[in-house]
Coordinates of C-alpha atoms in Angstrom, one line a residue:
X1 CA -36.5 73.3 53.6
X2 CA -37.1 71.6 50.3
X3 CA -39.2 68.5 50.4
X4 CA -38.9 65.6 47.6
X5 CA -42.5 64.0 46.6
X6 CA -42.7 60.0 46.9
X7 CA -43.4 60.1 42.4
X8 CA -40.2 62.2 42.1
X9 CA -37.9 59.8 44.6
X10 CA -39.1 56.6 42.8
X11 CA -38.4 58.2 39.3
X12 CA -34.5 58.7 40.5
X13 CA -34.2 55.4 42.4
X14 CA -35.3 54.0 38.2
X15 CA -32.7 56.1 37.3
X16 CA -29.8 55.2 39.2
X17 CA -31.1 51.5 38.9
X18 CA -31.4 51.5 35.0
X19 CA -27.9 50.7 34.3
X20 CA -27.5 48.0 36.5
X21 CA -31.1 46.5 35.4
X22 CA -29.5 47.3 31.5
X23 CA -26.3 45.6 32.1
X24 CA -28.0 42.3 33.9
X25 CA -30.3 42.2 30.8
X26 CA -27.5 42.3 28.6
X27 CA -25.6 39.5 30.9
X28 CA -28.6 37.2 30.6
X29 CA -28.8 37.6 26.6
X30 CA -25.2 37.0 26.1
X31 CA -25.1 34.6 28.3
X32 CA -27.9 32.5 26.7
X33 CA -26.3 33.4 23.2
X34 CA -23.0 32.3 24.4
X35 CA -25.1 28.8 25.5
X36 CA -26.4 28.1 22.3
X37 CA -23.6 29.0 20.7
X38 CA -21.8 26.7 22.3
X39 CA -24.3 23.8 22.3
X40 CA -24.1 24.0 18.2
X41 CA -20.0 24.1 18.6
X42 CA -20.5 21.4 21.0
X43 CA -22.6 19.1 18.7
X44 CA -20.4 20.0 15.4
X45 CA -17.4 19.6 17.2
X46 CA -18.5 16.1 18.5
X47 CA -19.3 15.0 15.0
X48 CA -16.3 16.0 13.6
X49 CA -14.1 14.2 16.5
X50 CA -16.5 10.9 15.6
X51 CA -16.1 11.2 11.7
X52 CA -12.1 11.2 12.4
X53 CA -12.7 8.4 15.2
X54 CA -14.4 6.6 12.4
X55 CA -11.8 7.1 9.9
X56 CA -8.8 6.0 12.2
X57 CA -11.0 2.4 13.1
X58 CA -11.6 2.3 9.4
X59 CA -7.9 2.2 8.3
X60 CA -7.2 -0.1 10.9
X61 CA -9.4 -2.3 9.9
X62 CA -8.7 -1.7 5.8
X63 CA -5.0 -2.0 6.9
X64 CA -6.0 -5.5 8.4
X65 CA -7.5 -6.7 5.4
X66 CA -5.1 -5.2 2.8
X67 CA -2.0 -6.9 4.8
X68 CA -3.3 -10.3 3.1
X69 CA -4.7 -9.4 -0.3
X70 CA -1.8 -10.8 -2.6
X71 CA -1.3 -14.2 -0.6
X72 CA -3.9 -16.1 -2.2
X73 CA -3.0 -15.4 -6.1
X74 CA 0.9 -15.5 -5.2
X75 CA 0.3 -19.1 -3.9
X76 CA -1.8 -19.9 -6.7
X77 CA 0.7 -18.9 -8.8
X78 CA 3.4 -21.8 -6.8
X79 CA 4.5 -24.6 -9.2
X80 CA 3.9 -27.0 -6.4
X81 CA 0.1 -26.2 -5.9
X82 CA -1.0 -26.3 -9.3
X83 CA 1.0 -30.0 -9.3
X84 CA -1.0 -30.9 -6.6
X85 CA -4.5 -29.6 -8.2
X86 CA -3.1 -31.6 -11.5
X87 CA -1.9 -35.1 -9.1
X88 CA -4.5 -35.0 -6.4
X89 CA -3.5 -38.6 -6.0
X90 CA -0.1 -37.9 -5.5
X91 CA 0.6 -38.0 -1.5
X92 CA 4.0 -36.6 -1.8
X93 CA 2.9 -33.4 -3.6
X94 CA 0.4 -33.0 -1.0
X95 CA 2.6 -33.4 2.0
X96 CA 5.0 -30.5 0.6
X97 CA 2.1 -28.4 -0.5
X98 CA 1.0 -28.7 3.3
X99 CA 4.4 -27.8 4.6
X100 CA 4.6 -25.1 2.1
X101 CA 1.0 -23.4 3.2
X102 CA 1.9 -24.1 6.5
X103 CA 5.5 -22.1 6.1
X104 CA 3.2 -19.3 4.2
X105 CA 0.5 -18.9 6.8
X106 CA 3.4 -18.7 10.1
X107 CA 5.3 -16.1 8.2
X108 CA 2.2 -14.0 7.3
X109 CA 0.6 -14.6 10.5
X110 CA -2.8 -15.8 8.8
X111 CA -4.7 -18.4 11.0
X112 CA -5.3 -20.8 7.9
X113 CA -4.0 -21.4 4.1
X114 CA -5.7 -23.9 2.5
X115 CA -6.5 -25.1 -1.4
X116 CA -9.7 -26.5 -3.0
X117 CA -10.2 -28.9 -5.8
X118 CA -12.8 -27.7 -8.4
X119 CA -15.4 -29.6 -6.6
X120 CA -14.4 -27.4 -3.2
X121 CA -12.7 -30.2 -1.5
X122 CA -9.9 -29.1 0.6
X123 CA -6.6 -30.8 -0.6
X124 CA -4.1 -29.5 1.3
X125 CA -4.3 -27.1 4.6
X126 CA -1.6 -25.1 6.1
X127 CA -3.6 -26.8 9.5
X128 CA -3.1 -30.3 8.3
X129 CA -1.5 -32.0 11.4
X130 CA -3.9 -30.7 14.1
X131 CA -7.0 -31.8 14.9
X132 CA -9.9 -30.5 13.1
X133 CA -7.5 -30.4 9.8
X134 CA -9.6 -29.2 6.8
X135 CA -8.1 -31.7 4.4
X136 CA -11.1 -33.6 2.7
X137 CA -13.7 -31.5 4.0
X138 CA -16.3 -30.0 1.2
X139 CA -16.8 -25.9 1.3
X140 CA -18.3 -26.1 -2.4
X141 CA -21.4 -24.6 -0.5
X142 CA -19.5 -21.3 0.7
X143 CA -20.1 -18.4 -1.4
X144 CA -16.3 -17.5 -2.1
X145 CA -16.1 -21.1 -3.8
X146 CA -19.2 -20.5 -5.6
X147 CA -17.9 -16.9 -6.8
X148 CA -14.6 -18.1 -8.2
X149 CA -15.8 -21.3 -10.0
X150 CA -18.0 -18.8 -12.1
X151 CA -14.6 -17.1 -12.6
X152 CA -16.7 -13.9 -11.7
X153 CA -14.1 -12.3 -9.5
X154 CA -10.2 -12.5 -9.4
X155 CA -10.4 -12.4 -5.7
X156 CA -13.2 -12.8 -3.6
X157 CA -13.9 -11.9 -0.2
X158 CA -16.1 -13.0 2.5
X159 CA -16.3 -12.7 6.3
X160 CA -17.8 -15.9 8.0
X161 CA -17.5 -18.5 11.3
X162 CA -15.3 -21.6 10.1
X163 CA -18.0 -24.8 10.2
X164 CA -15.2 -26.7 11.6
X165 CA -13.2 -24.6 13.8
X166 CA -16.0 -22.3 15.0
X167 CA -14.0 -19.5 15.0
X168 CA -15.0 -16.4 12.9
X169 CA -12.5 -14.7 10.4
X170 CA -12.1 -12.9 7.3
X171 CA -11.7 -15.5 3.9
X172 CA -10.2 -14.4 1.2
X173 CA -10.1 -16.5 -2.1
X174 CA -8.4 -16.7 -5.4
X175 CA -9.2 -19.0 -8.6
X176 CA -6.1 -20.7 -9.7
X177 CA -6.0 -21.9 -13.5
X178 CA -3.8 -24.6 -14.4
X179 CA -5.7 -26.0 -17.4
X180 CA -7.9 -24.8 -20.7
X181 CA -11.0 -26.7 -19.5
X182 CA -13.4 -25.2 -17.3
X183 CA -12.9 -27.8 -14.5
X184 CA -8.7 -27.0 -14.7
X185 CA -9.0 -24.8 -11.9
X186 CA -8.5 -24.8 -8.0
X187 CA -9.2 -21.8 -5.1
X188 CA -6.4 -20.7 -2.7
X189 CA -7.8 -19.4 0.6
X190 CA -6.3 -17.2 3.4
X191 CA -8.4 -16.6 6.6
X192 CA -7.5 -14.4 9.7
X193 CA -9.4 -13.6 12.4
X194 CA -10.0 -9.9 13.6
X195 CA -10.3 -10.8 17.5
X196 CA -6.9 -9.0 18.3
X197 CA -8.3 -5.9 16.5
X198 CA -11.7 -6.1 18.7
X199 CA -9.6 -6.7 21.9
X200 CA -7.6 -3.2 21.0
X201 CA -11.2 -1.3 20.5
X202 CA -12.5 -2.8 23.5
X203 CA -9.3 -1.7 25.3
X204 CA -9.3 1.6 24.2
X205 CA -13.1 1.8 24.8
X206 CA -13.9 2.4 21.2
X207 CA -18.3 2.1 20.7
X208 CA -17.2 0.2 16.8
X209 CA -19.6 -1.9 15.0
X210 CA -19.0 -3.3 11.8
X211 CA -21.8 -5.0 9.5
X212 CA -22.5 -7.2 6.4
X213 CA -24.4 -6.6 3.3
X214 CA -26.7 -7.8 4.8
X215 CA -26.5 -5.6 8.2
X216 CA -25.7 -8.0 10.3
X217 CA -22.9 -7.0 12.7
X218 CA -19.8 -9.3 12.9
X219 CA -16.9 -7.4 14.3
X220 CA -17.9 -5.6 17.7
X221 CA -16.1 -4.1 20.6
X222 CA -19.3 -5.6 23.0
X223 CA -19.8 -9.2 22.5
X224 CA -23.1 -8.6 23.2
X225 CA -23.8 -6.7 19.7
X226 CA -22.3 -9.6 17.5
X227 CA -24.2 -11.7 14.9
X228 CA -27.8 -9.0 15.9
X229 CA -28.8 -7.3 12.5
X230 CA -29.5 -3.3 12.3
X231 CA -32.4 -4.0 11.1
X232 CA -35.0 -6.6 10.6
X233 CA -34.4 -9.4 8.2
X234 CA -36.5 -10.5 5.5
X235 CA -36.9 -14.7 5.2
X236 CA -35.1 -14.9 1.9
X237 CA -31.7 -13.1 3.6
X238 CA -32.5 -15.7 6.9
X239 CA -32.4 -18.4 4.3
X240 CA -29.3 -17.4 2.6
X241 CA -27.9 -17.0 6.2
X242 CA -28.3 -20.5 6.9
X243 CA -27.6 -22.0 3.6
X244 CA -24.1 -20.4 3.6
X245 CA -23.8 -21.2 7.2
X246 CA -22.1 -17.8 7.2
X247 CA -22.2 -17.5 10.6
X248 CA -22.4 -21.5 11.9
X249 CA -24.5 -21.9 14.8
X250 CA -24.8 -18.2 15.8
X251 CA -28.5 -17.5 14.9
X252 CA -29.0 -13.4 14.1
X253 CA -30.3 -12.7 17.0
X254 CA -32.4 -9.1 18.6
X255 CA -32.1 -6.1 16.1
X256 CA -29.9 -3.2 17.6
X257 CA -31.1 0.0 18.1
X258 CA -28.3 2.8 17.8
X259 CA -30.2 5.1 20.3
X260 CA -31.2 2.9 22.8
X261 CA -28.3 0.2 23.4
X262 CA -25.8 2.6 22.7
X263 CA -24.1 5.5 24.7
X264 CA -25.7 8.7 23.5
X265 CA -23.3 10.5 21.5
X266 CA -22.8 11.2 17.9
X267 CA -23.1 8.3 15.6
X268 CA -20.7 8.0 12.3
X269 CA -21.1 5.5 9.6
X270 CA -19.2 4.9 6.7
X271 CA -18.1 1.8 3.9
X272 CA -15.1 -0.2 4.4
X273 CA -13.2 0.3 1.2
X274 CA -12.9 -2.9 -1.3
X275 CA -16.0 -4.5 1.1
X276 CA -19.5 -4.4 0.8
X277 CA -19.3 -3.9 4.8
X278 CA -20.7 -0.9 7.0
X279 CA -19.0 0.3 9.9
X280 CA -20.4 2.6 12.8
X281 CA -18.9 4.3 15.6
X282 CA -20.7 6.0 18.4
X283 CA -18.8 8.6 20.4
X284 CA -20.2 9.3 23.5
X285 CA -21.0 13.0 24.7
X286 CA -19.2 12.3 28.3
X287 CA -18.6 15.6 29.9
X288 CA -19.0 17.8 26.5
X289 CA -22.8 18.1 28.1
X290 CA -21.4 20.9 30.5
X291 CA -19.5 22.9 28.1
X292 CA -22.6 24.9 27.0
X293 CA -23.6 25.5 30.5
X294 CA -19.8 26.4 31.5
X295 CA -19.4 28.6 28.5
X296 CA -22.8 30.7 29.8
X297 CA -21.4 30.6 33.0
X298 CA -17.6 31.9 32.0
X299 CA -19.5 34.8 29.8
X300 CA -21.8 35.6 33.0
X301 CA -18.5 35.5 35.0
X302 CA -17.0 37.6 32.4
X303 CA -19.7 40.6 32.8
X304 CA -19.8 40.5 36.3
X305 CA -15.9 41.4 36.0
X306 CA -16.3 43.8 33.5
X307 CA -18.8 45.6 35.6
X308 CA -16.9 45.1 38.4
X309 CA -13.9 47.2 37.2
X310 CA -16.0 49.4 35.4
X311 CA -17.5 50.7 39.1
X312 CA -14.0 51.1 40.2
X313 CA -12.9 52.9 37.3
X314 CA -12.4 56.2 39.1
X315 CA -10.3 55.0 42.2
X316 CA -6.7 55.7 40.9
X317 CA -5.0 52.7 43.3
X318 CA -8.0 49.9 41.8
X319 CA -6.5 51.0 38.6
X320 CA -2.8 50.6 39.3
X321 CA -3.8 47.4 40.9
X322 CA -5.7 46.0 38.2
X323 CA -2.7 47.5 35.6
X324 CA -0.3 45.4 37.6
X325 CA -2.3 42.6 37.8
X326 CA -3.1 42.1 34.2
X327 CA 0.7 43.0 33.6
X328 CA 1.5 40.0 35.4
X329 CA -1.1 37.6 33.9
X330 CA 0.2 38.8 30.5
X331 CA 3.6 37.9 31.5
X332 CA 2.5 34.5 32.6
X333 CA 0.7 33.6 29.3
X334 CA 3.9 34.9 27.5
X335 CA 6.1 32.3 29.4
X336 CA 3.4 29.7 29.0
X337 CA 3.2 30.4 25.1
X338 CA 7.1 30.3 25.3
X339 CA 6.9 27.2 27.1
X340 CA 4.7 25.7 24.8
X341 CA 6.5 26.7 21.4
X342 CA 9.6 25.3 23.3
X343 CA 8.0 22.0 23.5
X344 CA 6.5 22.1 19.9
X345 CA 9.8 22.8 18.6
X346 CA 11.0 19.9 20.3
X347 CA 8.3 17.6 18.9
X348 CA 8.8 18.8 15.8
X349 CA 12.7 18.7 15.1
X350 CA 12.3 14.6 17.0
X351 CA 9.7 14.1 13.9
X352 CA 11.8 15.8 11.5
X353 CA 14.3 13.2 12.6
X354 CA 12.1 10.1 12.5
X355 CA 10.8 11.0 9.2
X356 CA 14.6 11.4 8.2
X357 CA 14.7 8.0 9.1
X358 CA 11.7 6.7 7.5
X359 CA 12.9 7.9 4.2
X360 CA 16.5 6.3 4.4
X361 CA 14.7 3.2 5.2
X362 CA 12.6 3.7 2.5
X363 CA 14.9 4.1 0.1
X364 CA 16.7 1.6 0.9
X365 CA 14.0 -0.8 1.2
X366 CA 13.3 0.4 -2.6
X367 CA 16.7 -0.4 -3.9
X368 CA 16.5 -3.6 -2.6
X369 CA 13.4 -4.4 -4.4
X370 CA 15.1 -3.1 -7.9
X371 CA 18.6 -5.1 -7.5
X372 CA 15.9 -7.8 -6.4
X373 CA 14.0 -7.4 -10.0
X374 CA 17.3 -6.8 -11.6
X375 CA 18.6 -9.9 -10.8
X376 CA 15.0 -12.0 -11.5
X377 CA 15.5 -10.6 -14.9
X378 CA 19.0 -11.2 -15.5
X379 CA 18.3 -14.7 -14.1
X380 CA 15.4 -15.2 -16.8
X381 CA 17.3 -13.6 -19.3
X382 CA 21.0 -15.2 -18.9
X383 CA 19.2 -18.6 -18.4
X384 CA 21.4 -20.1 -21.3
X385 CA 25.1 -18.6 -20.4
X386 CA 26.4 -21.5 -19.3
X387 CA 26.1 -23.0 -22.9
X388 CA 28.0 -19.7 -24.4
X389 CA 30.8 -20.5 -21.4
X390 CA 31.1 -24.2 -22.2
X391 CA 31.9 -24.0 -25.5
X392 CA 34.7 -22.0 -25.3
X393 CA 36.2 -24.0 -22.4
X394 CA 35.5 -26.9 -24.5
X395 CA 37.6 -25.8 -27.2
X396 CA 40.1 -24.3 -24.4
X397 CA 40.7 -28.5 -23.3
X398 CA 40.8 -29.5 -26.7
X399 CA 43.5 -26.8 -27.9
X400 CA 45.3 -27.7 -24.6
X401 CA 45.3 -31.6 -25.1
X402 CA 46.7 -30.4 -29.2
X403 CA 49.3 -28.0 -28.1
X404 CA 50.6 -30.6 -25.0
X405 CA 51.1 -33.4 -28.4
X406 CA 52.6 -30.6 -30.5
X407 CA 55.1 -29.8 -28.0
X408 CA 55.9 -33.1 -27.4
X409 CA 56.9 -34.0 -31.1
X410 CA 58.9 -30.9 -31.2
X411 CA 56.5 -29.0 -33.5
X412 CA 56.5 -25.2 -31.9
X413 CA 55.5 -23.4 -34.8
X414 CA 51.8 -25.4 -34.2
X415 CA 52.0 -25.3 -30.5
X416 CA 52.3 -21.4 -30.8
X417 CA 49.4 -20.7 -33.1
X418 CA 47.3 -23.3 -30.3
X419 CA 48.5 -20.8 -27.6
X420 CA 47.7 -17.9 -29.9
X421 CA 43.7 -19.1 -30.2
X422 CA 43.6 -19.8 -26.7
X423 CA 44.5 -16.5 -25.8
X424 CA 41.8 -15.3 -27.5
X425 CA 39.1 -17.7 -25.9
X426 CA 40.4 -16.6 -22.6
X427 CA 39.8 -13.0 -23.4
X428 CA 36.7 -13.5 -25.1
X429 CA 35.7 -15.3 -21.8
X430 CA 37.3 -12.4 -19.5
X431 CA 35.1 -9.8 -21.5
X432 CA 32.0 -12.1 -21.0
X433 CA 32.5 -12.3 -17.4
X434 CA 33.4 -8.6 -16.8
X435 CA 30.1 -7.4 -18.6
X436 CA 28.3 -9.9 -16.6
X437 CA 29.8 -8.8 -13.6
X438 CA 29.2 -5.3 -14.4
X439 CA 25.5 -5.5 -15.0
X440 CA 24.9 -7.4 -12.0
X441 CA 26.5 -5.1 -9.6
X442 CA 24.5 -3.2 -6.8
X443 CA 23.7 0.3 -7.4
X444 CA 25.6 3.0 -5.5
X445 CA 23.2 5.4 -6.0
X446 CA 26.1 7.8 -7.8
X447 CA 25.0 9.5 -11.0
X448 CA 27.9 9.4 -13.5
X449 CA 28.2 10.0 -17.3
X450 CA 26.3 7.0 -18.9
X451 CA 26.5 6.3 -22.8
X452 CA 23.3 5.0 -23.5
X453 CA 24.3 3.5 -27.2
X454 CA 27.2 1.6 -25.4
X455 CA 25.0 0.5 -22.3
X456 CA 22.7 -1.3 -24.8
X457 CA 24.9 -2.7 -27.3
X458 CA 26.6 -4.2 -23.7
X459 CA 23.5 -6.2 -22.9
X460 CA 22.4 -6.8 -26.1
X461 CA 25.9 -8.8 -26.5
X462 CA 24.9 -10.5 -23.5
X463 CA 22.1 -11.5 -24.3
X464 CA 22.7 -12.7 -27.5
X465 CA 22.1 -16.6 -26.6
X466 CA 18.6 -15.7 -25.2
X467 CA 18.0 -13.8 -28.5
X468 CA 19.1 -16.7 -30.8
X469 CA 17.2 -19.2 -28.7
X470 CA 13.9 -17.4 -29.5
X471 CA 14.9 -17.2 -33.0
X472 CA 14.8 -13.2 -33.3
X473 CA 16.7 -10.6 -34.2
X474 CA 18.1 -6.9 -33.2
X475 CA 18.4 -4.3 -35.8
X476 CA 20.0 -1.6 -34.2
X477 CA 19.6 2.1 -35.3
X478 CA 22.3 3.3 -31.9
X479 CA 23.8 7.3 -32.5
X480 CA 27.2 7.6 -31.0
X481 CA 27.3 9.2 -28.0
X482 CA 24.0 9.7 -26.7
X483 CA 25.1 10.8 -23.1
X484 CA 23.1 11.2 -19.9
X485 CA 24.0 11.9 -16.2
X486 CA 22.6 8.9 -14.4
X487 CA 23.2 5.7 -12.4
X488 CA 24.6 3.3 -14.1
X489 CA 23.0 0.3 -12.6
X490 CA 19.7 1.8 -12.7
X491 CA 19.9 2.4 -16.6
X492 CA 21.1 -1.2 -17.5
X493 CA 18.2 -2.7 -14.9
X494 CA 15.6 -0.6 -17.6
X495 CA 17.1 -1.6 -21.1
X496 CA 17.8 -5.1 -19.6
X497 CA 13.9 -4.9 -18.5
X498 CA 12.6 -3.8 -22.0
X499 CA 15.1 -6.0 -23.7
X500 CA 13.7 -9.3 -22.3
X501 CA 9.9 -8.3 -22.7
X502 CA 10.7 -7.7 -26.7
X503 CA 12.5 -11.1 -26.9
X504 CA 9.7 -13.0 -24.9
X505 CA 7.4 -10.9 -27.6
X506 CA 9.4 -12.0 -30.3
X507 CA 9.5 -16.0 -29.2
X508 CA 5.4 -16.0 -29.9
X509 CA 5.1 -13.6 -32.5
X510 CA 5.5 -14.5 -36.0
X511 CA 7.9 -11.2 -37.2
X512 CA 11.0 -11.9 -35.0
X513 CA 12.4 -8.3 -35.3
X514 CA 13.7 -6.1 -32.6
X515 CA 14.6 -3.0 -33.1
X516 CA 16.6 -0.7 -30.8
X517 CA 17.0 2.8 -31.2
X518 CA 19.2 5.4 -29.5
X519 CA 19.1 9.1 -30.3
X520 CA 19.7 12.8 -28.6
X521 CA 17.5 15.6 -29.9
X522 CA 16.8 18.8 -28.0
X523 CA 18.3 18.6 -25.1
X524 CA 16.6 15.0 -24.1
X525 CA 18.1 11.4 -24.8
X526 CA 15.7 8.9 -26.1
X527 CA 16.4 5.4 -26.0
X528 CA 13.4 2.9 -27.7
X529 CA 12.8 -0.9 -27.7
X530 CA 10.4 -1.6 -30.2
X531 CA 8.8 -5.7 -31.2
X532 CA 5.8 -6.6 -33.7
X533 CA 4.0 -8.6 -31.3
X534 CA 0.4 -7.6 -30.4
X535 CA 1.3 -5.3 -27.8
X536 CA -1.1 -4.0 -24.9
X537 CA -5.0 -4.6 -24.7
X538 CA -6.5 -1.2 -24.7
X539 CA -8.5 -1.9 -21.7
X540 CA -4.9 -2.6 -19.8
X541 CA -2.5 0.3 -21.1
X542 CA -3.8 2.3 -17.9
X543 CA -2.1 0.0 -15.5
X544 CA 0.8 -0.7 -17.5
X545 CA 3.3 0.2 -15.1
X546 CA 1.5 -0.5 -12.0
X547 CA 3.5 -2.7 -9.6
X548 CA 2.6 -6.2 -9.6
X549 CA 0.5 -6.4 -12.9
X550 CA 1.0 -8.2 -15.6
X551 CA 0.0 -9.2 -18.9
X552 CA 1.9 -12.4 -19.3
X553 CA 0.9 -15.6 -18.4
X554 CA 0.8 -17.7 -15.0
X555 CA 4.6 -18.2 -14.0
X556 CA 6.1 -15.7 -16.5
X557 CA 6.2 -12.9 -13.9
X558 CA 5.9 -10.7 -11.3
X559 CA 4.7 -7.7 -13.0
X560 CA 7.5 -5.8 -11.1
X561 CA 10.3 -5.0 -14.2
X562 CA 8.1 -1.9 -15.9
X563 CA 7.0 -0.9 -12.8
X564 CA 10.8 -0.4 -11.5
X565 CA 11.4 0.9 -14.8
X566 CA 9.2 3.4 -14.5
X567 CA 9.9 4.7 -11.0
X568 CA 13.5 4.7 -11.9
X569 CA 13.2 7.1 -15.2
X570 CA 10.8 9.1 -13.4
X571 CA 13.3 9.4 -10.2
X572 CA 16.2 10.9 -12.8
X573 CA 13.8 13.5 -14.3
X574 CA 12.6 11.2 -17.2
X575 CA 9.7 9.5 -18.4
X576 CA 8.9 5.9 -19.7
X577 CA 6.4 5.9 -22.1
X578 CA 4.4 3.1 -24.0
X579 CA 3.5 3.7 -28.2
X580 CA 1.6 1.4 -30.6
X581 CA 2.5 2.2 -34.2
X582 CA -0.4 2.4 -36.8
X583 CA 2.3 -0.1 -38.3
X584 CA 1.5 -2.6 -36.1
X585 CA 4.7 -2.2 -33.5
X586 CA 5.0 -2.0 -30.1
X587 CA 7.4 0.7 -28.7
X588 CA 8.7 1.4 -25.2
X589 CA 10.6 4.8 -24.7
X590 CA 12.8 5.7 -22.3
X591 CA 13.2 9.7 -22.8
X592 CA 15.7 11.4 -20.0
X593 CA 17.6 14.9 -20.2
X594 CA 20.7 14.6 -22.4
X595 CA 23.8 15.7 -20.3
X596 CA 25.0 18.9 -21.6
X597 CA 27.5 19.6 -24.2
X598 CA 31.5 20.7 -22.7
X599 CA 31.2 24.2 -23.3
X600 CA 27.6 24.6 -21.7
X601 CA 28.6 22.6 -18.7
X602 CA 31.6 25.0 -18.3
X603 CA 29.1 28.4 -19.1
X604 CA 26.3 26.9 -16.7
X605 CA 29.8 26.6 -13.9

């Protein structure tokens, strides 16, 4: 009988347990790696989510600011507001201006809209009929008035607590210049409150702080952080806050400690575009703190399952059972994935339908804007059309009375001659009415063959009285048959805008010549309108085709003509260019793809 020594038995037992010990050590290392990796991943993901959440909140705040950005300049351009600043003692003008401000505030969901004179005293306000009306109040101490008085910025933004109402809000002010003197100005101020925005943050569980340039929090989902600084304020800053009465009776509170006062999580900070504000968002960790531990446990569990599978790999029944289980799990995952794909396809189809609807609404809105701009241009360009019609009508009336007398006398030859003259006059009126009706019709978005030269002649003919009143003359160099495939109404809109701008420039220029040229070369059709005016300043040429940008004086244009014309040219595959020649001429060139010749069209077909 062979005896086994105790030392040999211990070595055999160690050899049997060595694989298990090695697997256990490997599992522990893998679990530790999973814990560290998941911790880093969770922190990075939390930081990305915080930045994304911050972007969404910042976009919402920025949209609320941009919503009222254009209102003060538009209100300041009103003739009624400027009349009030020129005649502050006229109560009729003041009452009419109060009504205008009230209607504008209601239409744009503003809390307040008011007008300050050169001394900072409110002359009219949308709350004129309410208790605590701004009318007669002195706001000259407010920074937005001080900056507007110095004319340092065209539009001034400011956030503060109303000294009259006690309600915080965002103020947007625009300087109103109505005369050449340094004191011939006023200030239009619009105020909107962000209380609804704060309520939405609170309802959504957001931890958001918005601070001003001095790091004082003025917007927060949690009221306890409002009017508290993010850092210690200097005595000079505190004095400035008191002089401005920025936050009225709310003195800056205790400094906020973001790490102590807010939930533990990722902190993201960014500036609000167009302002000196800073927005801070905190995304709490919540259940994410358990992700590293769950990942480590998952790795351990996976390792144990793999070990058990390896131990039973020699058992045929277990292998068949495991194979069947894997097959069933795979089929289930395939079914789940298929269901997810079907759901994703359904959402994608719904989004595509919604996008097509949005594109259709956008196209309709753009067509409405083009038609409105066209009618506005026609209203300015054809302001003297009544005079052109009244003259032939007066002549018709005279000839008609004369013809009655001639018939009564039996002079039929002279009566017939008068009838011929009246027929020619009526024909001229019919032609003028037809051209005007053709020019004012709404676009049907249908592409047809358009002769640029003939269209330019028709617009020049309709504007001849406007050209004559400006003391200008038109020199034409229009080639025949300059054909393009385009929307007729849209092309007429561009020519009308360019010609009207040239007439406006010629009215104030020494040289009254207006040049209109049309030609076709190298497969491109070009219509050019030029004048001898001073042109556009070099600093403004980069913004020449931006909406609402104009170099004209107040009340002489909204800055939409060139922007609409540029968009139409681009939609037709062309371009609208500005040129200033060394000879001192200003040109606008409309370049479009020319209509191919008949032979080329047939060859292409």
